Tab-separated table of C-alpha atoms in Angstrom:
chain	number	residue	atom	x	y	z
K	4	ASN	CA	121.616	112.214	84.838
K	5	ALA	CA	122.507	111.150	88.187
K	6	GLY	CA	118.731	111.535	88.948
K	7	VAL	CA	118.185	112.068	92.763
K	8	THR	CA	121.292	111.406	95.275
K	9	GLN	CA	121.623	111.247	99.019
K	10	THR	CA	124.543	111.060	101.388
K	11	PRO	CA	125.404	109.221	103.394
K	12	LYS	CA	123.898	105.874	102.713
K	13	PHE	CA	123.898	104.850	106.492
K	14	GLN	CA	124.589	106.855	109.589
K	15	VAL	CA	124.638	106.244	113.554
K	16	LEU	CA	124.269	108.976	115.775
K	17	LYS	CA	124.268	109.183	119.611
K	18	THR	CA	121.193	110.981	121.104
K	19	GLY	CA	121.739	114.810	121.179
K	20	GLN	CA	124.195	114.878	118.370
K	21	SER	CA	123.393	116.871	115.118
K	22	MET	CA	123.928	116.203	111.680
K	23	THR	CA	122.980	117.017	108.302
K	24	LEU	CA	121.427	114.512	105.537
K	25	GLN	CA	122.403	115.727	101.930
K	26	CYS	CA	120.368	115.500	98.746
K	27	ALA	CA	120.798	116.726	95.365
K	28	GLN	CA	118.973	116.611	91.872
K	29	ASP	CA	120.416	117.275	88.246
K	30	MET	CA	116.958	117.265	86.515
K	31	ASN	CA	116.088	121.112	87.380
K	32	HIS	CA	112.824	120.171	89.253
K	33	GLU	CA	111.207	122.864	91.237
K	34	TYR	CA	109.862	120.722	93.897
K	35	MET	CA	111.757	118.493	96.466
K	36	SER	CA	110.530	116.901	99.588
K	37	TRP	CA	111.922	114.913	102.532
K	38	TYR	CA	109.965	111.813	103.949
K	39	ARG	CA	110.676	109.374	106.669
K	40	GLN	CA	109.784	105.513	106.810
K	41	ASP	CA	109.851	103.739	109.834
K	42	PRO	CA	110.192	99.930	109.835
K	43	GLY	CA	106.837	98.488	108.218
K	44	MET	CA	105.551	101.739	107.906
K	45	GLY	CA	104.416	104.249	105.017
K	46	LEU	CA	106.099	107.258	104.032
K	47	ARG	CA	105.427	110.559	106.080
K	48	LEU	CA	106.119	114.039	104.621
K	49	ILE	CA	108.817	115.965	106.836
K	50	HIS	CA	109.441	119.128	104.863
K	51	TYR	CA	108.939	120.213	101.233
K	52	SER	CA	110.049	123.005	98.662
K	53	VAL	CA	108.386	124.276	95.780
K	54	GLY	CA	111.598	126.457	94.644
K	55	ALA	CA	114.692	127.957	95.988
K	56	GLY	CA	114.164	129.784	99.187
K	57	ILE	CA	111.064	128.328	99.701
K	58	THR	CA	110.017	125.506	102.111
K	59	ASP	CA	107.430	124.589	104.373
K	60	GLN	CA	106.343	121.884	106.886
K	61	GLY	CA	104.888	118.502	106.151
K	62	GLU	CA	103.250	116.097	108.562
K	63	VAL	CA	106.235	115.322	110.961
K	64	PRO	CA	108.500	118.494	110.963
K	65	ASN	CA	109.343	118.758	114.380
K	66	GLY	CA	112.956	117.812	115.127
K	67	TYR	CA	114.138	118.809	111.744
K	68	ASN	CA	115.219	122.003	109.808
K	69	VAL	CA	115.675	122.479	105.855
K	70	SER	CA	117.004	125.164	103.567
K	71	ARG	CA	116.618	125.203	99.966
K	72	SER	CA	119.546	127.675	98.652
K	73	THR	CA	119.516	126.359	95.071
K	74	THR	CA	117.393	124.559	92.839
K	75	GLU	CA	119.647	121.465	93.007
K	76	ASP	CA	120.211	121.024	96.939
K	77	PHE	CA	117.849	120.286	99.618
K	78	PRO	CA	119.615	119.354	103.002
K	79	LEU	CA	117.879	118.209	105.864
K	80	ARG	CA	119.282	119.013	109.433
K	81	LEU	CA	118.479	117.084	112.590
K	82	LEU	CA	118.901	119.406	115.554
K	83	SER	CA	119.301	117.224	118.238
K	84	ALA	CA	119.190	113.661	117.441
K	85	ALA	CA	116.630	111.354	119.331
K	86	PRO	CA	115.909	107.661	119.107
K	87	SER	CA	112.430	108.246	117.664
K	88	GLN	CA	114.301	109.633	114.836
K	89	THR	CA	115.723	106.384	113.948
K	90	SER	CA	114.490	105.588	110.402
K	91	VAL	CA	114.981	105.523	106.545
K	92	TYR	CA	114.947	109.021	105.116
K	93	PHE	CA	113.920	109.554	101.627
K	94	CYS	CA	114.498	112.413	99.362
K	95	ALA	CA	112.363	113.038	96.161
K	96	SER	CA	111.999	115.529	93.610
K	97	SER	CA	109.268	116.453	91.064
K	98	ARG	CA	108.468	118.839	88.442
K	99	ARG	CA	105.840	121.703	88.766
K	100	GLY	CA	102.585	120.934	87.120
K	101	THR	CA	99.638	118.669	87.179
K	102	GLY	CA	99.026	114.967	86.703
K	103	ARG	CA	102.030	112.755	85.936
K	104	GLN	CA	104.399	115.855	85.976
K	105	LYS	CA	103.994	115.594	89.606
K	106	GLU	CA	105.874	112.100	89.660
K	107	GLN	CA	108.107	111.776	92.706
K	108	TYR	CA	111.350	110.581	92.123
K	109	PHE	CA	113.070	109.319	95.001
K	110	GLY	CA	116.602	108.868	96.102
K	111	PRO	CA	118.331	105.691	97.254
K	112	GLY	CA	117.551	106.541	101.078
K	113	THR	CA	119.668	107.230	104.260
K	114	ARG	CA	119.560	104.719	106.935
K	115	LEU	CA	119.742	106.610	110.226
K	116	THR	CA	120.194	104.645	113.469
K	117	VAL	CA	120.300	106.972	117.084
K	118	THR	CA	121.413	105.321	119.831
E	9	GLY	CA	94.708	115.372	100.258
E	10	GLU	CA	95.247	115.095	104.045
E	11	ASN	CA	93.885	111.614	104.152
E	12	VAL	CA	94.473	108.713	102.099
E	13	GLU	CA	93.412	105.272	103.660
E	14	GLN	CA	94.799	102.002	102.198
E	15	HIS	CA	93.442	98.410	102.511
E	16	PRO	CA	94.542	96.007	103.243
E	17	SER	CA	98.163	96.365	105.166
E	18	THR	CA	99.213	92.742	103.814
E	19	LEU	CA	97.989	90.791	100.833
E	20	SER	CA	99.325	87.086	100.202
E	21	VAL	CA	98.210	85.277	97.057
E	22	GLN	CA	98.977	82.444	95.121
E	23	GLU	CA	101.014	82.894	91.868
E	24	GLY	CA	98.752	83.422	88.841
E	25	ASP	CA	96.197	84.786	91.267
E	26	SER	CA	94.843	88.533	91.049
E	27	ALA	CA	95.570	91.040	93.644
E	28	VAL	CA	93.601	94.159	94.175
E	29	ILE	CA	94.657	97.228	96.842
E	30	LYS	CA	92.077	99.837	97.648
E	31	CYS	CA	92.615	103.475	98.577
E	32	THR	CA	89.933	105.968	99.726
E	33	TYR	CA	90.627	109.691	99.476
E	34	SER	CA	89.079	112.623	101.487
E	35	ASP	CA	89.753	115.633	98.971
E	36	SER	CA	87.173	116.038	96.285
E	37	ALA	CA	89.420	118.462	94.547
E	38	SER	CA	91.977	115.392	93.878
E	39	ASN	CA	92.542	114.783	90.320
E	40	TYR	CA	95.622	112.737	90.126
E	41	PHE	CA	96.279	109.334	91.715
E	42	PRO	CA	99.424	107.346	91.229
E	43	TRP	CA	100.394	103.942	92.851
E	44	TYR	CA	104.088	103.434	93.776
E	45	LYS	CA	105.930	99.924	94.353
E	46	GLN	CA	108.770	99.669	96.782
E	47	GLU	CA	110.625	96.493	96.893
E	48	LEU	CA	112.717	95.506	99.426
E	49	GLY	CA	115.460	97.535	100.463
E	50	LYS	CA	114.666	100.028	97.448
E	51	ARG	CA	113.422	103.146	96.718
E	52	PRO	CA	109.814	103.712	95.777
E	53	GLN	CA	109.011	103.948	92.225
E	54	LEU	CA	105.936	104.989	89.990
E	55	ILE	CA	104.031	101.981	88.350
E	56	ILE	CA	100.818	103.540	87.257
E	57	ASP	CA	98.821	106.491	87.787
E	58	ILE	CA	95.248	107.978	86.564
E	59	ARG	CA	93.733	111.358	86.159
E	60	SER	CA	90.401	112.258	87.419
E	61	ASN	CA	88.680	112.455	84.082
E	62	VAL	CA	89.444	108.527	83.142
E	63	GLY	CA	87.780	105.599	84.965
E	64	GLU	CA	90.229	103.131	84.278
E	65	LYS	CA	93.605	102.616	83.003
E	66	LYS	CA	95.639	99.783	82.263
E	67	ASP	CA	99.438	98.764	81.416
E	68	GLN	CA	99.771	95.223	80.751
E	69	ARG	CA	99.046	93.233	84.012
E	70	ILE	CA	98.371	96.108	86.113
E	71	ALA	CA	95.480	98.492	86.125
E	72	VAL	CA	93.884	101.182	88.022
E	73	THR	CA	90.119	102.167	88.471
E	74	LEU	CA	88.681	105.320	89.966
E	75	ASN	CA	85.533	105.923	91.700
E	76	LYS	CA	85.266	109.585	91.949
E	77	THR	CA	81.837	109.406	93.537
E	78	ALA	CA	82.684	106.632	96.163
E	79	LYS	CA	86.547	108.697	96.278
E	80	HIS	CA	88.242	105.346	96.292
E	81	PHE	CA	90.837	104.106	93.614
E	82	SER	CA	92.098	100.428	93.059
E	83	LEU	CA	95.048	99.014	92.050
E	84	HIS	CA	94.598	95.583	89.971
E	85	ILE	CA	97.317	93.288	89.318
E	86	THR	CA	96.148	90.185	87.452
E	87	GLU	CA	98.392	86.846	86.888
E	88	THR	CA	100.556	87.784	89.601
E	89	GLN	CA	104.104	86.779	89.513
E	90	PRO	CA	106.741	86.395	92.386
E	91	GLU	CA	108.237	89.582	91.153
E	92	ASP	CA	105.297	91.628	91.952
E	93	SER	CA	105.924	90.680	95.938
E	94	ALA	CA	106.746	94.280	97.157
E	95	VAL	CA	104.802	97.092	99.154
E	96	TYR	CA	102.497	98.941	97.258
E	97	PHE	CA	101.513	102.836	98.040
E	98	CYS	CA	98.690	104.745	96.670
E	99	ALA	CA	99.304	108.417	97.145
E	100	ASP	CA	97.039	111.752	96.643
E	101	PRO	CA	98.634	115.111	95.698
E	102	ASP	CA	98.138	117.202	98.760
E	103	THR	CA	97.010	120.144	96.671
E	104	GLY	CA	97.324	122.551	99.494
E	105	ARG	CA	101.130	121.369	100.129
E	106	ARG	CA	102.159	120.183	96.450
E	107	ALA	CA	103.437	117.271	97.658
E	108	LEU	CA	102.477	113.740	97.867
E	109	THR	CA	100.483	112.203	100.749
E	110	PHE	CA	100.923	108.733	100.902
E	111	GLY	CA	98.856	105.729	102.246
E	112	SER	CA	100.134	103.314	104.872
E	113	GLY	CA	101.202	100.771	102.353
E	114	THR	CA	100.069	97.272	101.431
E	115	ARG	CA	102.893	94.279	101.532
E	116	LEU	CA	101.853	91.933	98.679
E	117	GLN	CA	103.390	88.550	98.983
E	118	VAL	CA	103.035	86.325	95.870
E	119	GLN	CA	103.427	82.609	96.876
E	120	PRO	CA	104.923	80.437	93.937
């Protein structure tokens, strides 16, 4: 299994541009999430999904959209990039369940710079 | 599960010493407490976890303890080694959101 994959690994955008960060998992996990990690900071939840067709907001959803048309894919769209969105973005997936079943499997991350 | 406080933010120890990181949570319904390790430039990975019906769990040099009354859980690393240098995150499963809320992280540096 490839686990959780993310593309691209690096991206530079100009203010106002839009783009989509891709995330896919091949573990048949029901839950998927997007986090951002600013330099020296923790992980903040942007959006998450508990299944195909179901998404919800996390702590910092403004400026981002998500969709979940399939179990495998969970893309994150930046509507109009701003310098404040410069960060490392991690996608994660987990099974439905309790306890250890909630272990988050993270992708390798996308390093985004907005100038 | 909306509020997880983690301390300290940085911790420097000598190789061979012990390190302790503490997290405090607010949701009394929380029942699962994981710890993640993130090496520089890498993704976070689960290293140990504990369920609320257990007070302590060990895995070689790492252990997690839980105090439900005080609503805090701690990560203990004994006989630290340079490869333990990383950022450690506690997490509280946000039962309302079915996603993890992470603490702010502790940067552990083990001096050789």
